[in-house]
Amino acid sequence: MTTIAVVSAGLSEPSSTRLLADRLAASTVAALDDDRTGGPTRVVHVDLRPLAHEITDAMLTGFQAPALAAATAAVVEADALVFVSPIFTAGMSGLAKSFLDVMDKDALADMPVLLGATGGTARHSLALEHAMRPVFAYLRAAVVPTGVFAATDDWGTQGDQAALDGRIRRAGADLAWMTRASRRSAQDADALPDVPDFASMLGGLGH
């Protein structure tokens, strides 16, 4: 079974960031299903908004509370990742960056990653390449060539939606191809970094 982790860093409910993340995941699943040599695909959603306080606490203390530990484990154990953030001040949201900061520095090595971003206007579109992609390159993730930025107008007219649909289909196909070709899928599970549970970390304080 192939597992796709979908991380959404949207701050509002409902969220256009979550909507884009869902559509990118659906496109990837459809592309994987077209490959009849593969098995079933499972999608695991990780919404960062409910984890905001735990992420902040982990930044301050170095310990991950149970819900955050489960979220990071879901990402680490996946075969591929869809990561979507709103763009603020020409970069990904602080919540999105902080989530990456609390993860092990090697957790995303060789992970096939599809990047998406949302923003009010197309002026922010280059942030996907200049602000988000370098972070994942530093983490040694295998980022697919096609990133998808969706401005407010992209959800409006039929023509804009058609153009966005095309970018989503291409990005999903890219991630599906990279997932099938991934070196990570051939790794032994023991080679991936461990994510300790909160109880065991607290227990270690007594020694």
PDB file of C-alpha atoms in Angstrom:
ATOM      1  CA  MET A   1       0.000   0.000   0.000  1.00  0.00           C
ATOM      2  CA  THR A   2       1.199   3.505  -0.852  1.00  0.00           C
ATOM      3  CA  THR A   3       0.591   6.178   1.788  1.00  0.00           C
ATOM      4  CA  ILE A   4       0.361   9.869   0.908  1.00  0.00           C
ATOM      5  CA  ALA A   5       0.642  12.302   3.832  1.00  0.00           C
ATOM      6  CA  VAL A   6      -1.140  15.613   3.217  1.00  0.00           C
ATOM      7  CA  VAL A   7      -0.042  18.528   5.398  1.00  0.00           C
ATOM      8  CA  SER A   8      -2.200  21.644   5.326  1.00  0.00           C
ATOM      9  CA  ALA A   9      -1.088  24.790   7.156  1.00  0.00           C
ATOM     10  CA  GLY A  10      -4.241  26.827   6.581  1.00  0.00           C
ATOM     11  CA  LEU A  11      -5.244  29.094   9.442  1.00  0.00           C
ATOM     12  CA  SER A  12      -8.934  29.579   8.661  1.00  0.00           C
ATOM     13  CA  GLU A  13     -11.976  27.302   8.499  1.00  0.00           C
ATOM     14  CA  PRO A  14     -12.943  26.639   5.793  1.00  0.00           C
ATOM     15  CA  SER A  15      -9.516  26.978   4.232  1.00  0.00           C
ATOM     16  CA  SER A  16      -8.517  27.399   0.593  1.00  0.00           C
ATOM     17  CA  THR A  17      -5.176  25.893   1.643  1.00  0.00           C
ATOM     18  CA  ARG A  18      -6.895  22.682   2.760  1.00  0.00           C
ATOM     19  CA  LEU A  19      -8.990  22.702  -0.426  1.00  0.00           C
ATOM     20  CA  LEU A  20      -5.856  22.896  -2.584  1.00  0.00           C
ATOM     21  CA  ALA A  21      -4.173  20.185  -0.502  1.00  0.00           C
ATOM     22  CA  ASP A  22      -7.164  17.876  -0.952  1.00  0.00           C
ATOM     23  CA  ARG A  23      -7.222  18.418  -4.701  1.00  0.00           C
ATOM     24  CA  LEU A  24      -3.498  17.795  -5.056  1.00  0.00           C
ATOM     25  CA  ALA A  25      -3.849  14.592  -3.053  1.00  0.00           C
ATOM     26  CA  ALA A  26      -6.807  13.443  -5.164  1.00  0.00           C
ATOM     27  CA  SER A  27      -4.852  14.127  -8.352  1.00  0.00           C
ATOM     28  CA  THR A  28      -1.910  12.108  -7.053  1.00  0.00           C
ATOM     29  CA  VAL A  29      -4.147   9.198  -6.054  1.00  0.00           C
ATOM     30  CA  ALA A  30      -5.808   9.221  -9.484  1.00  0.00           C
ATOM     31  CA  ALA A  31      -2.409   9.147 -11.198  1.00  0.00           C
ATOM     32  CA  LEU A  32      -1.225   6.296  -8.978  1.00  0.00           C
ATOM     33  CA  ASP A  33      -4.442   4.363  -9.617  1.00  0.00           C
ATOM     34  CA  ASP A  34      -3.825   4.675 -13.353  1.00  0.00           C
ATOM     35  CA  ASP A  35      -0.670   2.626 -12.801  1.00  0.00           C
ATOM     36  CA  ARG A  36      -2.128  -0.855 -12.551  1.00  0.00           C
ATOM     37  CA  THR A  37       1.187  -2.262 -11.302  1.00  0.00           C
ATOM     38  CA  GLY A  38       0.778  -0.472  -7.960  1.00  0.00           C
ATOM     39  CA  GLY A  39      -1.322  -1.387  -4.958  1.00  0.00           C
ATOM     40  CA  PRO A  40      -4.002   0.641  -3.169  1.00  0.00           C
ATOM     41  CA  THR A  41      -3.308   4.190  -2.010  1.00  0.00           C
ATOM     42  CA  ARG A  42      -4.062   5.590   1.439  1.00  0.00           C
ATOM     43  CA  VAL A  43      -4.231   9.316   2.224  1.00  0.00           C
ATOM     44  CA  VAL A  44      -3.417  10.617   5.723  1.00  0.00           C
ATOM     45  CA  HIS A  45      -4.384  14.228   6.496  1.00  0.00           C
ATOM     46  CA  VAL A  46      -2.396  16.395   8.902  1.00  0.00           C
ATOM     47  CA  ASP A  47      -3.985  19.787   9.616  1.00  0.00           C
ATOM     48  CA  LEU A  48      -1.579  22.040  11.482  1.00  0.00           C
ATOM     49  CA  ARG A  49      -4.093  24.554  12.838  1.00  0.00           C
ATOM     50  CA  PRO A  50      -5.284  22.300  15.710  1.00  0.00           C
ATOM     51  CA  LEU A  51      -1.623  21.544  16.518  1.00  0.00           C
ATOM     52  CA  ALA A  52      -0.502  25.178  16.759  1.00  0.00           C
ATOM     53  CA  HIS A  53      -0.085  25.217  20.552  1.00  0.00           C
ATOM     54  CA  GLU A  54       1.718  21.866  20.602  1.00  0.00           C
ATOM     55  CA  ILE A  55       4.067  23.029  17.841  1.00  0.00           C
ATOM     56  CA  THR A  56       4.891  26.179  19.820  1.00  0.00           C
ATOM     57  CA  ASP A  57       5.477  24.144  22.985  1.00  0.00           C
ATOM     58  CA  ALA A  58       7.765  21.781  21.075  1.00  0.00           C
ATOM     59  CA  MET A  59       9.774  24.729  19.760  1.00  0.00           C
ATOM     60  CA  LEU A  60      10.253  25.969  23.344  1.00  0.00           C
ATOM     61  CA  THR A  61      10.813  22.669  25.152  1.00  0.00           C
ATOM     62  CA  GLY A  62      12.067  20.218  22.551  1.00  0.00           C
ATOM     63  CA  PHE A  63       9.322  17.728  23.477  1.00  0.00           C
ATOM     64  CA  GLN A  64       6.407  16.714  21.264  1.00  0.00           C
ATOM     65  CA  ALA A  65       3.011  16.202  22.874  1.00  0.00           C
ATOM     66  CA  PRO A  66       1.091  13.076  21.756  1.00  0.00           C
ATOM     67  CA  ALA A  67      -0.995  14.644  18.956  1.00  0.00           C
ATOM     68  CA  LEU A  68       2.035  16.362  17.424  1.00  0.00           C
ATOM     69  CA  ALA A  69       4.161  13.221  17.772  1.00  0.00           C
ATOM     70  CA  ALA A  70       1.448  11.274  15.938  1.00  0.00           C
ATOM     71  CA  ALA A  71       1.355  13.898  13.181  1.00  0.00           C
ATOM     72  CA  THR A  72       5.105  13.897  12.641  1.00  0.00           C
ATOM     73  CA  ALA A  73       5.136  10.097  12.682  1.00  0.00           C
ATOM     74  CA  ALA A  74       2.415  10.027  10.011  1.00  0.00           C
ATOM     75  CA  VAL A  75       4.569  12.222   7.794  1.00  0.00           C
ATOM     76  CA  VAL A  76       7.802  10.308   8.413  1.00  0.00           C
ATOM     77  CA  GLU A  77       6.169   6.939   7.733  1.00  0.00           C
ATOM     78  CA  ALA A  78       4.449   8.030   4.492  1.00  0.00           C
ATOM     79  CA  ASP A  79       5.717   7.171   1.028  1.00  0.00           C
ATOM     80  CA  ALA A  80       5.140  10.713  -0.274  1.00  0.00           C
ATOM     81  CA  LEU A  81       4.093  14.117   1.004  1.00  0.00           C
ATOM     82  CA  VAL A  82       1.782  16.889  -0.192  1.00  0.00           C
ATOM     83  CA  PHE A  83       2.659  20.070   1.711  1.00  0.00           C
ATOM     84  CA  VAL A  84       0.551  23.209   1.284  1.00  0.00           C
ATOM     85  CA  SER A  85       0.907  26.528   3.077  1.00  0.00           C
ATOM     86  CA  PRO A  86      -0.570  30.002   2.777  1.00  0.00           C
ATOM     87  CA  ILE A  87       1.946  32.669   1.812  1.00  0.00           C
ATOM     88  CA  PHE A  88       2.547  35.488   4.300  1.00  0.00           C
ATOM     89  CA  THR A  89       5.149  38.232   3.767  1.00  0.00           C
ATOM     90  CA  ALA A  90       6.692  36.395   0.810  1.00  0.00           C
ATOM     91  CA  GLY A  91       7.161  33.139   2.686  1.00  0.00           C
ATOM     92  CA  MET A  92       5.356  30.111   4.071  1.00  0.00           C
ATOM     93  CA  SER A  93       3.372  30.606   7.252  1.00  0.00           C
ATOM     94  CA  GLY A  94       5.195  30.517  10.576  1.00  0.00           C
ATOM     95  CA  LEU A  95       3.058  27.532  11.543  1.00  0.00           C
ATOM     96  CA  ALA A  96       4.199  25.562   8.497  1.00  0.00           C
ATOM     97  CA  LYS A  97       7.875  26.421   9.039  1.00  0.00           C
ATOM     98  CA  SER A  98       7.684  25.645  12.761  1.00  0.00           C
ATOM     99  CA  PHE A  99       6.202  22.209  12.021  1.00  0.00           C
ATOM    100  CA  LEU A 100       9.193  21.456   9.824  1.00  0.00           C
ATOM    101  CA  ASP A 101      11.539  22.833  12.490  1.00  0.00           C
ATOM    102  CA  VAL A 102      10.306  20.422  15.181  1.00  0.00           C
ATOM    103  CA  MET A 103      10.836  17.401  12.945  1.00  0.00           C
ATOM    104  CA  ASP A 104      14.094  15.468  12.827  1.00  0.00           C
ATOM    105  CA  LYS A 105      16.442  17.081  10.313  1.00  0.00           C
ATOM    106  CA  ASP A 106      16.709  13.802   8.363  1.00  0.00           C
ATOM    107  CA  ALA A 107      13.002  12.911   8.504  1.00  0.00           C
ATOM    108  CA  LEU A 108      12.252  13.990   4.924  1.00  0.00           C
ATOM    109  CA  ALA A 109      15.432  12.758   3.262  1.00  0.00           C
ATOM    110  CA  ASP A 110      14.540  11.333  -0.177  1.00  0.00           C
ATOM    111  CA  MET A 111      10.828  11.888   0.519  1.00  0.00           C
ATOM    112  CA  PRO A 112       8.893  12.695  -2.694  1.00  0.00           C
ATOM    113  CA  VAL A 113       7.219  16.040  -1.955  1.00  0.00           C
ATOM    114  CA  LEU A 114       4.644  18.075  -3.863  1.00  0.00           C
ATOM    115  CA  LEU A 115       4.537  21.721  -2.794  1.00  0.00           C
ATOM    116  CA  GLY A 116       1.459  23.915  -2.950  1.00  0.00           C
ATOM    117  CA  ALA A 117       0.708  27.429  -1.750  1.00  0.00           C
ATOM    118  CA  THR A 118      -2.201  29.833  -1.573  1.00  0.00           C
ATOM    119  CA  GLY A 119      -2.296  33.617  -1.482  1.00  0.00           C
ATOM    120  CA  GLY A 120      -4.485  36.607  -2.123  1.00  0.00           C
ATOM    121  CA  THR A 121      -2.884  37.613  -5.429  1.00  0.00           C
ATOM    122  CA  ALA A 122      -0.576  36.114  -8.036  1.00  0.00           C
ATOM    123  CA  ARG A 123       2.155  38.474  -6.814  1.00  0.00           C
ATOM    124  CA  HIS A 124       2.950  35.854  -4.170  1.00  0.00           C
ATOM    125  CA  SER A 125       3.365  32.986  -6.624  1.00  0.00           C
ATOM    126  CA  LEU A 126       7.174  33.118  -6.771  1.00  0.00           C
ATOM    127  CA  ALA A 127       7.331  32.505  -3.018  1.00  0.00           C
ATOM    128  CA  LEU A 128       6.652  28.857  -3.811  1.00  0.00           C
ATOM    129  CA  GLU A 129      10.002  28.641  -5.613  1.00  0.00           C
ATOM    130  CA  HIS A 130      12.077  31.165  -3.661  1.00  0.00           C
ATOM    131  CA  ALA A 131      10.827  30.586  -0.104  1.00  0.00           C
ATOM    132  CA  MET A 132       9.396  27.066   0.139  1.00  0.00           C
ATOM    133  CA  ARG A 133      11.440  24.962  -2.274  1.00  0.00           C
ATOM    134  CA  PRO A 134      14.853  25.892  -0.730  1.00  0.00           C
ATOM    135  CA  VAL A 135      13.659  24.746   2.719  1.00  0.00           C
ATOM    136  CA  PHE A 136      12.794  21.289   1.386  1.00  0.00           C
ATOM    137  CA  ALA A 137      16.015  21.179  -0.620  1.00  0.00           C
ATOM    138  CA  TYR A 138      17.881  21.791   2.651  1.00  0.00           C
ATOM    139  CA  LEU A 139      15.951  18.887   4.202  1.00  0.00           C
ATOM    140  CA  ARG A 140      17.074  16.747   1.215  1.00  0.00           C
ATOM    141  CA  ALA A 141      13.530  15.973   0.140  1.00  0.00           C
ATOM    142  CA  ALA A 142      12.880  14.949  -3.466  1.00  0.00           C
ATOM    143  CA  VAL A 143      10.656  17.864  -4.500  1.00  0.00           C
ATOM    144  CA  VAL A 144       8.712  17.375  -7.739  1.00  0.00           C
ATOM    145  CA  PRO A 145       9.303  19.939 -10.507  1.00  0.00           C
ATOM    146  CA  THR A 146       5.711  21.211 -10.616  1.00  0.00           C
ATOM    147  CA  GLY A 147       4.547  23.303  -7.668  1.00  0.00           C
ATOM    148  CA  VAL A 148       1.028  24.716  -7.562  1.00  0.00           C
ATOM    149  CA  PHE A 149       0.147  28.226  -6.409  1.00  0.00           C
ATOM    150  CA  ALA A 150      -3.519  29.195  -6.179  1.00  0.00           C
ATOM    151  CA  ALA A 151      -4.514  32.849  -5.811  1.00  0.00           C
ATOM    152  CA  THR A 152      -8.003  33.955  -4.863  1.00  0.00           C
ATOM    153  CA  ASP A 153      -8.850  34.582  -8.521  1.00  0.00           C
ATOM    154  CA  ASP A 154      -7.964  30.994  -9.434  1.00  0.00           C
ATOM    155  CA  TRP A 155     -11.082  29.807  -7.612  1.00  0.00           C
ATOM    156  CA  GLY A 156     -13.280  32.286  -9.510  1.00  0.00           C
ATOM    157  CA  THR A 157     -13.954  32.255 -13.243  1.00  0.00           C
ATOM    158  CA  GLN A 158     -14.280  29.089 -15.257  1.00  0.00           C
ATOM    159  CA  GLY A 159     -11.149  29.918 -17.250  1.00  0.00           C
ATOM    160  CA  ASP A 160      -9.044  30.426 -14.136  1.00  0.00           C
ATOM    161  CA  GLN A 161     -10.357  27.212 -12.604  1.00  0.00           C
ATOM    162  CA  ALA A 162      -9.531  25.298 -15.784  1.00  0.00           C
ATOM    163  CA  ALA A 163      -5.949  26.567 -15.681  1.00  0.00           C
ATOM    164  CA  LEU A 164      -5.652  25.602 -12.005  1.00  0.00           C
ATOM    165  CA  ASP A 165      -7.105  22.160 -12.764  1.00  0.00           C
ATOM    166  CA  GLY A 166      -4.408  21.625 -15.379  1.00  0.00           C
ATOM    167  CA  ARG A 167      -1.612  22.544 -12.972  1.00  0.00           C
ATOM    168  CA  ILE A 168      -3.075  20.249 -10.312  1.00  0.00           C
ATOM    169  CA  ARG A 169      -3.286  17.297 -12.723  1.00  0.00           C
ATOM    170  CA  ARG A 170       0.307  17.780 -13.852  1.00  0.00           C
ATOM    171  CA  ALA A 171       1.575  18.113 -10.282  1.00  0.00           C
ATOM    172  CA  GLY A 172      -0.279  14.983  -9.199  1.00  0.00           C
ATOM    173  CA  ALA A 173       1.205  13.049 -12.104  1.00  0.00           C
ATOM    174  CA  ASP A 174       4.680  14.301 -11.153  1.00  0.00           C
ATOM    175  CA  LEU A 175       4.303  13.146  -7.553  1.00  0.00           C
ATOM    176  CA  ALA A 176       2.883   9.786  -8.620  1.00  0.00           C
ATOM    177  CA  TRP A 177       5.839   9.189 -10.931  1.00  0.00           C
ATOM    178  CA  MET A 178       8.363  10.226  -8.289  1.00  0.00           C
ATOM    179  CA  THR A 179       6.653   8.070  -5.657  1.00  0.00           C
ATOM    180  CA  ARG A 180       6.935   4.989  -7.884  1.00  0.00           C
ATOM    181  CA  ALA A 181      10.606   5.773  -8.587  1.00  0.00           C
ATOM    182  CA  SER A 182      11.503   6.771  -5.033  1.00  0.00           C
ATOM    183  CA  ARG A 183      14.608   5.430  -3.354  1.00  0.00           C
ATOM    184  CA  ARG A 184      12.848   5.965  -0.032  1.00  0.00           C
ATOM    185  CA  SER A 185      10.271   3.245  -0.686  1.00  0.00           C
ATOM    186  CA  ALA A 186      13.068   0.709  -0.947  1.00  0.00           C
ATOM    187  CA  GLN A 187      14.608   1.718   2.385  1.00  0.00           C
ATOM    188  CA  ASP A 188      14.352  -0.450   5.426  1.00  0.00           C
ATOM    189  CA  ALA A 189      11.886   1.033   7.917  1.00  0.00           C
ATOM    190  CA  ASP A 190      14.628   0.812  10.542  1.00  0.00           C
ATOM    191  CA  ALA A 191      16.691   3.299   8.526  1.00  0.00           C
ATOM    192  CA  LEU A 192      14.123   6.056   9.041  1.00  0.00           C
ATOM    193  CA  PRO A 193      14.511   8.326  12.073  1.00  0.00           C
ATOM    194  CA  ASP A 194      12.569   7.256  15.142  1.00  0.00           C
ATOM    195  CA  VAL A 195       9.888   9.566  16.530  1.00  0.00           C
ATOM    196  CA  PRO A 196       9.802   8.936  20.284  1.00  0.00           C
ATOM    197  CA  ASP A 197       6.469   9.087  22.052  1.00  0.00           C
ATOM    198  CA  PHE A 198       5.821  11.749  24.674  1.00  0.00           C
ATOM    199  CA  ALA A 199       5.575   9.330  27.595  1.00  0.00           C
ATOM    200  CA  SER A 200       8.984   7.786  26.940  1.00  0.00           C
ATOM    201  CA  MET A 201      10.601  11.215  26.628  1.00  0.00           C
ATOM    202  CA  LEU A 202       9.139  12.282  29.986  1.00  0.00           C
ATOM    203  CA  GLY A 203      10.268   9.022  31.526  1.00  0.00           C
ATOM    204  CA  GLY A 204      13.822   9.751  30.471  1.00  0.00           C
ATOM    205  CA  LEU A 205      13.873  12.914  32.590  1.00  0.00           C
ATOM    206  CA  GLY A 206      13.973  10.865  35.753  1.00  0.00           C
ATOM    207  CA  HIS A 207      17.346   9.273  34.949  1.00  0.00           C
TER     208      HIS A 207
END
